[in-house]
């Protein structure tokens, strides 16, 4: 069987779930994929990419802090990376390194699976970093009626909203918009490891609203706990992580992975994160 090599490249990457995720996918799909987490600091990124072009790699996943910096080092970008202003996937072919972005596609996967109709919805996105931008891009392209993006640093929300037809505001003023939203997305890094919530205590949700946290560790973040207490439906970030990996797989191998495999992989990761899974 042909052996393929891939890696997640960033700093830090020690705690990345990607090696486990891609090992599960490779086992499901019968490919021999050697996937590693490679710690690369910003000063060495160009050099690492240079040697990878000459190496045996099928591709890289790119994570913080390199998603934007890598754009200028690549040999070409597809529309997804251009629109997102960041690349989280690299495909190596014939000595060339091409950049893609799978975050926006991955963002929509769990919404589709939950039966949430994005077309015509009113959405609020909290956070305007890479994940917030991907969420806004996916929502506007999928036909949301209104996308409001709120961020601690207002200027960053303004930059994300510009050109997407979204509206920007400071995070401190999100509560009123949240009350009228069908979908509220937490795309800030608040809630990671269970610390912090982007909304003030007591924030109210519209009846039937869906709260979607892109943070996946822990499964029940303070934002989701608050939304649940306020009667909203909830969705964690693991589905997006798996969704963007399925899209990565399609880019690397030209193979579309079915939703059933995605759900199996997601379940195994969930069990791993909650300490119920076996070793892989
Ligand atoms: P990023 O580019 O560094 O952006 C971080 C965002 O969080 C910015 O909007 C930042 O606001 C905000 N923020 C940070 N600390 C804050 C605080 N104390 N109070 C209020 N806002 C704060 O990171 P990212 O790539 O967008 O990732 C954001 C989160 O999404 C991370 O937790 C990441 O794990 C998660 N994520 C999940 C997936 C997935 O597949 N599920 C994919 C990508 C990202 P400022 O602009 O004011 O700094």
PDB file of C-alpha atoms and ligand atoms in Angstrom:
ATOM      1  CA  UNK A   1       0.000   0.000   0.000  1.00  0.00           C
ATOM      2  CA  UNK A   2       1.315   3.480  -0.888  1.00  0.00           C
ATOM      3  CA  UNK A   3       2.396   5.463   2.169  1.00  0.00           C
ATOM      4  CA  UNK A   4       1.484   9.171   2.490  1.00  0.00           C
ATOM      5  CA  UNK A   5       2.964  11.790   4.814  1.00  0.00           C
ATOM      6  CA  UNK A   6       1.161  14.773   6.331  1.00  0.00           C
ATOM      7  CA  UNK A   7       1.520  17.067   9.325  1.00  0.00           C
ATOM      8  CA  UNK A   8      -0.072  19.790  11.359  1.00  0.00           C
ATOM      9  CA  UNK A   9       2.346  22.710  11.533  1.00  0.00           C
ATOM     10  CA  UNK A  10       2.121  25.481  14.121  1.00  0.00           C
ATOM     11  CA  UNK A  11       3.332  26.580  17.510  1.00  0.00           C
ATOM     12  CA  UNK A  12       2.304  25.197  19.921  1.00  0.00           C
ATOM     13  CA  UNK A  13       0.895  22.003  18.366  1.00  0.00           C
ATOM     14  CA  UNK A  14       1.565  19.604  21.232  1.00  0.00           C
ATOM     15  CA  UNK A  15      -2.116  19.421  22.209  1.00  0.00           C
ATOM     16  CA  UNK A  16      -3.514  19.324  18.666  1.00  0.00           C
ATOM     17  CA  UNK A  17      -6.244  16.745  18.054  1.00  0.00           C
ATOM     18  CA  UNK A  18      -5.337  16.570  14.343  1.00  0.00           C
ATOM     19  CA  UNK A  19      -2.905  13.601  14.524  1.00  0.00           C
ATOM     20  CA  UNK A  20      -5.578  11.538  16.279  1.00  0.00           C
ATOM     21  CA  UNK A  21      -8.314  12.766  13.920  1.00  0.00           C
ATOM     22  CA  UNK A  22      -6.372  11.937  10.739  1.00  0.00           C
ATOM     23  CA  UNK A  23      -5.263   8.580  12.124  1.00  0.00           C
ATOM     24  CA  UNK A  24      -8.935   7.712  12.678  1.00  0.00           C
ATOM     25  CA  UNK A  25      -9.857   8.911   9.178  1.00  0.00           C
ATOM     26  CA  UNK A  26      -6.999   6.977   7.556  1.00  0.00           C
ATOM     27  CA  UNK A  27      -8.053   3.811   9.405  1.00  0.00           C
ATOM     28  CA  UNK A  28     -11.670   4.299   8.271  1.00  0.00           C
ATOM     29  CA  UNK A  29     -10.637   4.930   4.655  1.00  0.00           C
ATOM     30  CA  UNK A  30      -7.889   2.313   4.362  1.00  0.00           C
ATOM     31  CA  UNK A  31      -4.967   4.650   3.584  1.00  0.00           C
ATOM     32  CA  UNK A  32      -1.516   4.428   5.045  1.00  0.00           C
ATOM     33  CA  UNK A  33      -1.035   7.980   6.303  1.00  0.00           C
ATOM     34  CA  UNK A  34       1.834   8.984   8.564  1.00  0.00           C
ATOM     35  CA  UNK A  35       0.627  12.178  10.241  1.00  0.00           C
ATOM     36  CA  UNK A  36       2.710  14.164  12.716  1.00  0.00           C
ATOM     37  CA  UNK A  37       2.461  17.366  14.741  1.00  0.00           C
ATOM     38  CA  UNK A  38       5.435  19.560  13.810  1.00  0.00           C
ATOM     39  CA  UNK A  39       6.374  22.544  15.943  1.00  0.00           C
ATOM     40  CA  UNK A  40       7.640  25.365  13.678  1.00  0.00           C
ATOM     41  CA  UNK A  41       8.199  28.932  14.823  1.00  0.00           C
ATOM     42  CA  UNK A  42       7.494  31.934  12.587  1.00  0.00           C
ATOM     43  CA  UNK A  43      11.169  32.549  11.695  1.00  0.00           C
ATOM     44  CA  UNK A  44      11.556  28.990  10.355  1.00  0.00           C
ATOM     45  CA  UNK A  45       8.282  28.730   8.423  1.00  0.00           C
ATOM     46  CA  UNK A  46       9.718  29.655   4.992  1.00  0.00           C
ATOM     47  CA  UNK A  47      12.616  27.235   5.436  1.00  0.00           C
ATOM     48  CA  UNK A  48      10.299  24.399   6.612  1.00  0.00           C
ATOM     49  CA  UNK A  49       8.011  24.977   3.625  1.00  0.00           C
ATOM     50  CA  UNK A  50      11.032  24.994   1.291  1.00  0.00           C
ATOM     51  CA  UNK A  51      12.186  21.560   2.451  1.00  0.00           C
ATOM     52  CA  UNK A  52       8.631  20.201   2.461  1.00  0.00           C
ATOM     53  CA  UNK A  53       8.309  21.111  -1.254  1.00  0.00           C
ATOM     54  CA  UNK A  54      11.164  18.706  -1.945  1.00  0.00           C
ATOM     55  CA  UNK A  55       9.912  16.065   0.511  1.00  0.00           C
ATOM     56  CA  UNK A  56       7.369  13.247   0.416  1.00  0.00           C
ATOM     57  CA  UNK A  57       4.440  15.248   1.844  1.00  0.00           C
ATOM     58  CA  UNK A  58       0.884  15.078   0.526  1.00  0.00           C
ATOM     59  CA  UNK A  59      -0.040  18.086   2.619  1.00  0.00           C
ATOM     60  CA  UNK A  60       0.003  20.145   5.779  1.00  0.00           C
ATOM     61  CA  UNK A  61      -2.630  21.451   8.115  1.00  0.00           C
ATOM     62  CA  UNK A  62      -1.554  24.909   9.193  1.00  0.00           C
ATOM     63  CA  UNK A  63      -2.532  26.283  12.556  1.00  0.00           C
ATOM     64  CA  UNK A  64      -1.793  29.289  14.767  1.00  0.00           C
ATOM     65  CA  UNK A  65       0.205  31.452  14.369  1.00  0.00           C
ATOM     66  CA  UNK A  66       0.956  30.712  10.675  1.00  0.00           C
ATOM     67  CA  UNK A  67      -2.419  30.794   8.861  1.00  0.00           C
ATOM     68  CA  UNK A  68      -1.976  34.333   7.502  1.00  0.00           C
ATOM     69  CA  UNK A  69       1.815  34.512   7.317  1.00  0.00           C
ATOM     70  CA  UNK A  70       1.970  31.427   5.067  1.00  0.00           C
ATOM     71  CA  UNK A  71      -0.119  33.076   2.305  1.00  0.00           C
ATOM     72  CA  UNK A  72       2.844  35.011   0.906  1.00  0.00           C
ATOM     73  CA  UNK A  73       5.081  31.906   0.955  1.00  0.00           C
ATOM     74  CA  UNK A  74       2.831  29.635  -1.105  1.00  0.00           C
ATOM     75  CA  UNK A  75       2.973  29.050  -4.882  1.00  0.00           C
ATOM     76  CA  UNK A  76      -0.775  29.596  -5.347  1.00  0.00           C
ATOM     77  CA  UNK A  77      -4.060  30.014  -3.464  1.00  0.00           C
ATOM     78  CA  UNK A  78      -7.481  28.735  -4.262  1.00  0.00           C
ATOM     79  CA  UNK A  79     -10.570  30.892  -3.831  1.00  0.00           C
ATOM     80  CA  UNK A  80     -11.283  29.542  -0.323  1.00  0.00           C
ATOM     81  CA  UNK A  81      -7.926  30.810   1.008  1.00  0.00           C
ATOM     82  CA  UNK A  82      -8.194  34.114  -0.860  1.00  0.00           C
ATOM     83  CA  UNK A  83     -11.685  34.786   0.499  1.00  0.00           C
ATOM     84  CA  UNK A  84     -10.738  33.796   4.050  1.00  0.00           C
ATOM     85  CA  UNK A  85      -7.476  35.778   3.958  1.00  0.00           C
ATOM     86  CA  UNK A  86      -5.791  32.745   5.549  1.00  0.00           C
ATOM     87  CA  UNK A  87      -4.706  29.214   4.618  1.00  0.00           C
ATOM     88  CA  UNK A  88      -5.173  26.270   6.962  1.00  0.00           C
ATOM     89  CA  UNK A  89      -4.398  23.565   4.399  1.00  0.00           C
ATOM     90  CA  UNK A  90      -1.443  23.110   2.052  1.00  0.00           C
ATOM     91  CA  UNK A  91      -1.303  20.567  -0.746  1.00  0.00           C
ATOM     92  CA  UNK A  92       2.086  19.621  -2.172  1.00  0.00           C
ATOM     93  CA  UNK A  93       2.286  18.529  -5.771  1.00  0.00           C
ATOM     94  CA  UNK A  94       5.233  18.431  -8.184  1.00  0.00           C
ATOM     95  CA  UNK A  95       7.344  20.666  -5.954  1.00  0.00           C
ATOM     96  CA  UNK A  96       4.602  23.265  -5.580  1.00  0.00           C
ATOM     97  CA  UNK A  97       2.723  24.229  -2.404  1.00  0.00           C
ATOM     98  CA  UNK A  98      -0.893  25.324  -2.890  1.00  0.00           C
ATOM     99  CA  UNK A  99      -2.988  26.979  -0.142  1.00  0.00           C
ATOM    100  CA  UNK A 100      -6.624  26.330   0.778  1.00  0.00           C
ATOM    101  CA  UNK A 101      -8.983  27.191   3.607  1.00  0.00           C
ATOM    102  CA  UNK A 102     -11.434  24.579   4.895  1.00  0.00           C
ATOM    103  CA  UNK A 103     -12.732  26.440   7.980  1.00  0.00           C
ATOM    104  CA  UNK A 104     -15.772  28.020   6.265  1.00  0.00           C
ATOM    105  CA  UNK A 105     -16.814  24.689   4.697  1.00  0.00           C
ATOM    106  CA  UNK A 106     -16.205  22.900   8.019  1.00  0.00           C
ATOM    107  CA  UNK A 107     -18.263  25.504   9.893  1.00  0.00           C
ATOM    108  CA  UNK A 108     -21.386  24.649   7.851  1.00  0.00           C
ATOM    109  CA  UNK A 109     -21.145  20.851   8.266  1.00  0.00           C
ATOM    110  CA  UNK A 110     -22.635  20.534  11.795  1.00  0.00           C
ATOM    111  CA  UNK A 111     -25.304  23.163  11.019  1.00  0.00           C
ATOM    112  CA  UNK A 112     -26.460  21.096   8.043  1.00  0.00           C
ATOM    113  CA  UNK A 113     -26.402  17.957  10.134  1.00  0.00           C
ATOM    114  CA  UNK A 114     -28.464  19.655  12.883  1.00  0.00           C
ATOM    115  CA  UNK A 115     -31.062  20.620  10.237  1.00  0.00           C
ATOM    116  CA  UNK A 116     -30.484  24.346  10.868  1.00  0.00           C
ATOM    117  CA  UNK A 117     -31.544  26.493   7.878  1.00  0.00           C
ATOM    118  CA  UNK A 118     -28.816  29.097   7.354  1.00  0.00           C
ATOM    119  CA  UNK A 119     -30.605  30.638   4.375  1.00  0.00           C
ATOM    120  CA  UNK A 120     -32.694  33.546   5.661  1.00  0.00           C
ATOM    121  CA  UNK A 121     -31.490  33.310   9.271  1.00  0.00           C
ATOM    122  CA  UNK A 122     -30.372  36.189  11.506  1.00  0.00           C
ATOM    123  CA  UNK A 123     -26.927  35.357  12.852  1.00  0.00           C
ATOM    124  CA  UNK A 124     -24.666  36.870  15.487  1.00  0.00           C
ATOM    125  CA  UNK A 125     -20.959  36.005  15.456  1.00  0.00           C
ATOM    126  CA  UNK A 126     -18.952  36.802  18.591  1.00  0.00           C
ATOM    127  CA  UNK A 127     -15.268  37.128  17.695  1.00  0.00           C
ATOM    128  CA  UNK A 128     -13.433  38.439  14.637  1.00  0.00           C
ATOM    129  CA  UNK A 129     -10.233  36.379  14.467  1.00  0.00           C
ATOM    130  CA  UNK A 130      -9.656  33.649  11.858  1.00  0.00           C
ATOM    131  CA  UNK A 131     -12.588  31.536  13.063  1.00  0.00           C
ATOM    132  CA  UNK A 132     -14.936  34.533  13.237  1.00  0.00           C
ATOM    133  CA  UNK A 133     -14.026  35.537   9.714  1.00  0.00           C
ATOM    134  CA  UNK A 134     -14.611  31.964   8.447  1.00  0.00           C
ATOM    135  CA  UNK A 135     -18.015  31.876  10.209  1.00  0.00           C
ATOM    136  CA  UNK A 136     -19.079  35.244   8.701  1.00  0.00           C
ATOM    137  CA  UNK A 137     -17.894  34.184   5.251  1.00  0.00           C
ATOM    138  CA  UNK A 138     -19.754  30.851   5.421  1.00  0.00           C
ATOM    139  CA  UNK A 139     -22.952  32.465   6.717  1.00  0.00           C
ATOM    140  CA  UNK A 140     -23.079  35.254   4.146  1.00  0.00           C
ATOM    141  CA  UNK A 141     -22.266  32.867   1.277  1.00  0.00           C
ATOM    142  CA  UNK A 142     -24.925  30.397   2.478  1.00  0.00           C
ATOM    143  CA  UNK A 143     -27.603  33.114   2.350  1.00  0.00           C
ATOM    144  CA  UNK A 144     -28.050  34.298   5.959  1.00  0.00           C
ATOM    145  CA  UNK A 145     -30.407  37.303   5.990  1.00  0.00           C
ATOM    146  CA  UNK A 146     -28.309  39.268   8.474  1.00  0.00           C
ATOM    147  CA  UNK A 147     -24.853  38.677   9.966  1.00  0.00           C
ATOM    148  CA  UNK A 148     -23.732  40.829  12.889  1.00  0.00           C
ATOM    149  CA  UNK A 149     -20.163  40.422  14.114  1.00  0.00           C
ATOM    150  CA  UNK A 150     -19.151  41.648  17.581  1.00  0.00           C
ATOM    151  CA  UNK A 151     -15.621  41.754  18.867  1.00  0.00           C
ATOM    152  CA  UNK A 152     -13.618  42.981  21.863  1.00  0.00           C
ATOM    153  CA  UNK A 153     -11.463  45.038  19.487  1.00  0.00           C
ATOM    154  CA  UNK A 154     -14.081  46.795  17.386  1.00  0.00           C
ATOM    155  CA  UNK A 155     -11.656  47.589  14.550  1.00  0.00           C
ATOM    156  CA  UNK A 156     -11.114  43.854  13.907  1.00  0.00           C
ATOM    157  CA  UNK A 157     -14.894  43.315  13.636  1.00  0.00           C
ATOM    158  CA  UNK A 158     -15.093  46.231  11.218  1.00  0.00           C
ATOM    159  CA  UNK A 159     -12.399  44.741   8.983  1.00  0.00           C
ATOM    160  CA  UNK A 160     -14.122  41.321   8.946  1.00  0.00           C
ATOM    161  CA  UNK A 161     -17.560  42.812   8.230  1.00  0.00           C
ATOM    162  CA  UNK A 162     -16.265  45.011   5.393  1.00  0.00           C
ATOM    163  CA  UNK A 163     -16.786  43.403   2.018  1.00  0.00           C
ATOM    164  CA  UNK A 164     -18.978  40.599   3.377  1.00  0.00           C
ATOM    165  CA  UNK A 165     -22.120  42.662   3.844  1.00  0.00           C
ATOM    166  CA  UNK A 166     -21.978  41.975   7.592  1.00  0.00           C
ATOM    167  CA  UNK A 167     -22.446  44.597  10.316  1.00  0.00           C
ATOM    168  CA  UNK A 168     -19.845  45.167  13.048  1.00  0.00           C
ATOM    169  CA  UNK A 169     -20.201  46.101  16.714  1.00  0.00           C
ATOM    170  CA  UNK A 170     -18.220  46.050  19.963  1.00  0.00           C
ATOM    171  CA  UNK A 171     -18.591  42.862  22.044  1.00  0.00           C
ATOM    172  CA  UNK A 172     -19.959  44.866  24.964  1.00  0.00           C
ATOM    173  CA  UNK A 173     -23.068  45.643  22.851  1.00  0.00           C
ATOM    174  CA  UNK A 174     -23.851  42.107  21.657  1.00  0.00           C
ATOM    175  CA  UNK A 175     -26.630  41.272  24.163  1.00  0.00           C
ATOM    176  CA  UNK A 176     -29.459  43.076  22.353  1.00  0.00           C
ATOM    177  CA  UNK A 177     -28.614  41.458  18.997  1.00  0.00           C
ATOM    178  CA  UNK A 178     -28.337  38.033  20.674  1.00  0.00           C
ATOM    179  CA  UNK A 179     -31.958  38.360  21.885  1.00  0.00           C
ATOM    180  CA  UNK A 180     -33.124  38.605  18.263  1.00  0.00           C
ATOM    181  CA  UNK A 181     -30.793  36.069  16.631  1.00  0.00           C
ATOM    182  CA  UNK A 182     -31.688  32.611  15.282  1.00  0.00           C
ATOM    183  CA  UNK A 183     -28.022  31.595  15.488  1.00  0.00           C
ATOM    184  CA  UNK A 184     -25.371  32.823  17.941  1.00  0.00           C
ATOM    185  CA  UNK A 185     -21.788  31.702  17.286  1.00  0.00           C
ATOM    186  CA  UNK A 186     -18.953  31.951  19.771  1.00  0.00           C
ATOM    187  CA  UNK A 187     -15.810  32.395  17.656  1.00  0.00           C
ATOM    188  CA  UNK A 188     -13.752  33.993  20.424  1.00  0.00           C
ATOM    189  CA  UNK A 189     -11.170  31.925  22.253  1.00  0.00           C
ATOM    190  CA  UNK A 190     -13.128  32.456  25.489  1.00  0.00           C
ATOM    191  CA  UNK A 191     -14.341  29.153  26.917  1.00  0.00           C
ATOM    192  CA  UNK A 192     -11.209  27.215  26.028  1.00  0.00           C
ATOM    193  CA  UNK A 193     -10.475  24.817  28.908  1.00  0.00           C
ATOM    194  CA  UNK A 194     -13.750  26.035  30.468  1.00  0.00           C
ATOM    195  CA  UNK A 195     -12.517  29.588  31.125  1.00  0.00           C
ATOM    196  CA  UNK A 196     -14.527  32.703  30.230  1.00  0.00           C
ATOM    197  CA  UNK A 197     -17.696  33.522  28.313  1.00  0.00           C
ATOM    198  CA  UNK A 198     -18.154  36.204  25.631  1.00  0.00           C
ATOM    199  CA  UNK A 199     -21.629  37.160  26.943  1.00  0.00           C
ATOM    200  CA  UNK A 200     -22.454  38.907  30.214  1.00  0.00           C
ATOM    201  CA  UNK A 201     -24.322  36.761  32.776  1.00  0.00           C
ATOM    202  CA  UNK A 202     -28.077  36.721  32.174  1.00  0.00           C
ATOM    203  CA  UNK A 203     -27.882  37.350  28.408  1.00  0.00           C
ATOM    204  CA  UNK A 204     -31.184  36.243  26.854  1.00  0.00           C
ATOM    205  CA  UNK A 205     -31.668  34.082  23.759  1.00  0.00           C
ATOM    206  CA  UNK A 206     -34.578  34.090  21.303  1.00  0.00           C
ATOM    207  CA  UNK A 207     -36.974  31.123  21.638  1.00  0.00           C
ATOM    208  CA  UNK A 208     -35.770  28.317  19.361  1.00  0.00           C
ATOM    209  CA  UNK A 209     -32.332  29.913  18.827  1.00  0.00           C
ATOM    210  CA  UNK A 210     -29.223  27.790  18.295  1.00  0.00           C
ATOM    211  CA  UNK A 211     -25.961  28.562  20.129  1.00  0.00           C
ATOM    212  CA  UNK A 212     -22.845  27.228  18.347  1.00  0.00           C
ATOM    213  CA  UNK A 213     -19.479  27.304  20.121  1.00  0.00           C
ATOM    214  CA  UNK A 214     -16.424  26.763  17.908  1.00  0.00           C
ATOM    215  CA  UNK A 215     -14.414  25.870  21.007  1.00  0.00           C
ATOM    216  CA  UNK A 216     -14.544  22.074  21.450  1.00  0.00           C
ATOM    217  CA  UNK A 217     -12.639  21.539  24.686  1.00  0.00           C
ATOM    218  CA  UNK A 218     -14.627  21.155  26.977  1.00  0.00           C
ATOM    219  CA  UNK A 219     -17.757  19.875  25.229  1.00  0.00           C
ATOM    220  CA  UNK A 220     -19.996  22.046  27.441  1.00  0.00           C
ATOM    221  CA  UNK A 221     -18.345  25.487  27.462  1.00  0.00           C
ATOM    222  CA  UNK A 222     -19.593  28.324  29.713  1.00  0.00           C
ATOM    223  CA  UNK A 223     -21.200  29.911  26.595  1.00  0.00           C
ATOM    224  CA  UNK A 224     -23.133  26.716  25.793  1.00  0.00           C
ATOM    225  CA  UNK A 225     -24.098  26.250  29.458  1.00  0.00           C
ATOM    226  CA  UNK A 226     -25.465  29.804  29.524  1.00  0.00           C
ATOM    227  CA  UNK A 227     -27.360  29.268  26.252  1.00  0.00           C
ATOM    228  CA  UNK A 228     -28.786  25.972  27.458  1.00  0.00           C
ATOM    229  CA  UNK A 229     -29.954  27.592  30.699  1.00  0.00           C
ATOM    230  CA  UNK A 230     -31.624  30.281  28.553  1.00  0.00           C
ATOM    231  CA  UNK A 231     -33.533  27.648  26.552  1.00  0.00           C
ATOM    232  CA  UNK A 232     -31.423  27.708  23.342  1.00  0.00           C
ATOM    233  CA  UNK A 233     -30.294  24.602  21.448  1.00  0.00           C
ATOM    234  CA  UNK A 234     -26.534  23.965  21.511  1.00  0.00           C
ATOM    235  CA  UNK A 235     -23.804  22.781  19.155  1.00  0.00           C
ATOM    236  CA  UNK A 236     -20.141  22.269  20.100  1.00  0.00           C
ATOM    237  CA  UNK A 237     -17.034  22.832  17.946  1.00  0.00           C
ATOM    238  CA  UNK A 238     -16.003  19.225  17.378  1.00  0.00           C
ATOM    239  CA  UNK A 239     -18.288  18.876  14.351  1.00  0.00           C
ATOM    240  CA  UNK A 240     -16.543  21.807  12.662  1.00  0.00           C
ATOM    241  CA  UNK A 241     -13.129  20.321  13.408  1.00  0.00           C
ATOM    242  CA  UNK A 242     -14.129  17.037  11.770  1.00  0.00           C
ATOM    243  CA  UNK A 243     -15.944  18.871   8.929  1.00  0.00           C
ATOM    244  CA  UNK A 244     -12.826  20.861   7.992  1.00  0.00           C
ATOM    245  CA  UNK A 245     -10.753  17.652   8.147  1.00  0.00           C
ATOM    246  CA  UNK A 246     -13.107  15.886   5.706  1.00  0.00           C
ATOM    247  CA  UNK A 247     -12.681  18.837   3.343  1.00  0.00           C
ATOM    248  CA  UNK A 248      -8.891  18.616   3.826  1.00  0.00           C
ATOM    249  CA  UNK A 249      -9.064  14.933   2.899  1.00  0.00           C
ATOM    250  CA  UNK A 250     -10.926  15.810  -0.310  1.00  0.00           C
ATOM    251  CA  UNK A 251      -8.226  18.357  -1.219  1.00  0.00           C
ATOM    252  CA  UNK A 252      -5.332  15.985  -0.535  1.00  0.00           C
ATOM    253  CA  UNK A 253      -6.758  12.757  -1.975  1.00  0.00           C
ATOM    254  CA  UNK A 254      -9.648  13.881  -4.226  1.00  0.00           C
ATOM    255  CA  UNK A 255     -11.884  11.609  -2.164  1.00  0.00           C
ATOM    256  CA  UNK A 256     -15.238  12.783  -0.730  1.00  0.00           C
ATOM    257  CA  UNK A 257     -15.811  11.292   2.717  1.00  0.00           C
ATOM    258  CA  UNK A 258     -19.370  10.353   3.689  1.00  0.00           C
ATOM    259  CA  UNK A 259     -21.141  11.876   6.688  1.00  0.00           C
ATOM    260  CA  UNK A 260     -21.418   8.490   8.413  1.00  0.00           C
ATOM    261  CA  UNK A 261     -17.622   8.187   8.640  1.00  0.00           C
ATOM    262  CA  UNK A 262     -17.429  11.798   9.855  1.00  0.00           C
ATOM    263  CA  UNK A 263     -19.908  11.094  12.638  1.00  0.00           C
ATOM    264  CA  UNK A 264     -18.022   7.932  13.695  1.00  0.00           C
ATOM    265  CA  UNK A 265     -14.733   9.834  13.870  1.00  0.00           C
ATOM    266  CA  UNK A 266     -16.413  12.662  15.797  1.00  0.00           C
ATOM    267  CA  UNK A 267     -17.867  10.203  18.302  1.00  0.00           C
ATOM    268  CA  UNK A 268     -14.454   8.621  18.893  1.00  0.00           C
ATOM    269  CA  UNK A 269     -12.870  12.050  19.435  1.00  0.00           C
ATOM    270  CA  UNK A 270     -15.671  12.991  21.817  1.00  0.00           C
ATOM    271  CA  UNK A 271     -15.036   9.819  23.823  1.00  0.00           C
ATOM    272  CA  UNK A 272     -11.327  10.578  23.854  1.00  0.00           C
ATOM    273  CA  UNK A 273     -11.937  14.130  25.110  1.00  0.00           C
ATOM    274  CA  UNK A 274     -14.306  12.982  27.831  1.00  0.00           C
ATOM    275  CA  UNK A 275     -11.882  10.245  28.875  1.00  0.00           C
ATOM    276  CA  UNK A 276     -14.146   7.378  27.740  1.00  0.00           C
ATOM    277  CA  UNK A 277     -12.158   6.372  24.648  1.00  0.00           C
ATOM    278  CA  UNK A 278      -9.415   3.768  24.289  1.00  0.00           C
ATOM    279  CA  UNK A 279      -5.859   4.502  23.185  1.00  0.00           C
ATOM    280  CA  UNK A 280      -5.204   4.844  19.476  1.00  0.00           C
TER     281      UNK A 280
HETATM  282  P1  LIG B   1      -7.730  34.221  16.822  1.00  0.00           P
HETATM  283  O1  LIG B   1      -7.592  34.540  15.386  1.00  0.00           O
HETATM  284  O2  LIG B   1      -6.581  34.357  17.748  1.00  0.00           O
HETATM  285  O3  LIG B   1      -8.950  35.133  17.384  1.00  0.00           O
HETATM  286  C1  LIG B   1      -9.292  35.130  18.748  1.00  0.00           C
HETATM  287  C2  LIG B   1     -10.621  35.862  18.951  1.00  0.00           C
HETATM  288  O4  LIG B   1     -10.980  35.771  20.337  1.00  0.00           O
HETATM  289  C3  LIG B   1     -10.558  37.351  18.600  1.00  0.00           C
HETATM  290  O5  LIG B   1     -11.824  37.762  18.147  1.00  0.00           O
HETATM  291  C4  LIG B   1     -10.246  37.977  19.969  1.00  0.00           C
HETATM  292  O6  LIG B   1     -10.648  39.326  20.077  1.00  0.00           O
HETATM  293  C5  LIG B   1     -11.114  37.117  20.866  1.00  0.00           C
HETATM  294  N1  LIG B   1     -10.660  37.131  22.255  1.00  0.00           N
HETATM  295  C6  LIG B   1      -9.514  36.605  22.754  1.00  0.00           C
HETATM  296  N2  LIG B   1      -9.442  36.816  24.091  1.00  0.00           N
HETATM  297  C7  LIG B   1     -10.566  37.494  24.428  1.00  0.00           C
HETATM  298  C8  LIG B   1     -11.071  38.023  25.667  1.00  0.00           C
HETATM  299  N3  LIG B   1     -10.396  37.880  26.814  1.00  0.00           N
HETATM  300  N4  LIG B   1     -12.269  38.661  25.649  1.00  0.00           N
HETATM  301  C9  LIG B   1     -12.968  38.807  24.494  1.00  0.00           C
HETATM  302  N5  LIG B   1     -12.538  38.342  23.294  1.00  0.00           N
HETATM  303  C10 LIG B   1     -11.352  37.695  23.260  1.00  0.00           C
HETATM  304  O7  LIG B   1      -8.247  32.721  17.014  1.00  0.00           O
HETATM  305  P2  LIG B   1      -9.197  31.891  16.020  1.00  0.00           P
HETATM  306  O8  LIG B   1      -8.380  31.087  15.113  1.00  0.00           O
HETATM  307  O9  LIG B   1     -10.207  32.824  15.462  1.00  0.00           O
HETATM  308  O10 LIG B   1      -9.880  30.879  17.054  1.00  0.00           O
HETATM  309  C11 LIG B   1     -10.897  31.309  17.951  1.00  0.00           C
HETATM  310  C12 LIG B   1     -11.453  30.085  18.669  1.00  0.00           C
HETATM  311  O11 LIG B   1     -12.107  29.233  17.724  1.00  0.00           O
HETATM  312  C13 LIG B   1     -10.361  29.261  19.348  1.00  0.00           C
HETATM  313  O12 LIG B   1     -10.816  28.842  20.597  1.00  0.00           O
HETATM  314  C14 LIG B   1     -10.201  28.049  18.442  1.00  0.00           C
HETATM  315  O13 LIG B   1      -9.844  26.890  19.167  1.00  0.00           O
HETATM  316  C15 LIG B   1     -11.604  27.907  17.855  1.00  0.00           C
HETATM  317  N6  LIG B   1     -11.565  27.282  16.521  1.00  0.00           N
HETATM  318  C16 LIG B   1     -12.227  26.127  16.366  1.00  0.00           C
HETATM  319  C17 LIG B   1     -12.230  25.505  15.127  1.00  0.00           C
HETATM  320  C18 LIG B   1     -12.967  24.222  14.973  1.00  0.00           C
HETATM  321  O14 LIG B   1     -12.723  23.513  13.990  1.00  0.00           O
HETATM  322  N7  LIG B   1     -13.876  23.895  15.861  1.00  0.00           N
HETATM  323  C19 LIG B   1     -11.532  26.067  14.042  1.00  0.00           C
HETATM  324  C20 LIG B   1     -10.861  27.294  14.246  1.00  0.00           C
HETATM  325  C21 LIG B   1     -10.871  27.882  15.498  1.00  0.00           C
HETATM  326  P3  LIG B   1      -9.622  40.531  19.719  1.00  0.00           P
HETATM  327  O15 LIG B   1      -9.710  40.726  18.230  1.00  0.00           O
HETATM  328  O16 LIG B   1     -10.139  41.672  20.507  1.00  0.00           O
HETATM  329  O17 LIG B   1      -8.259  40.087  20.182  1.00  0.00           O
END
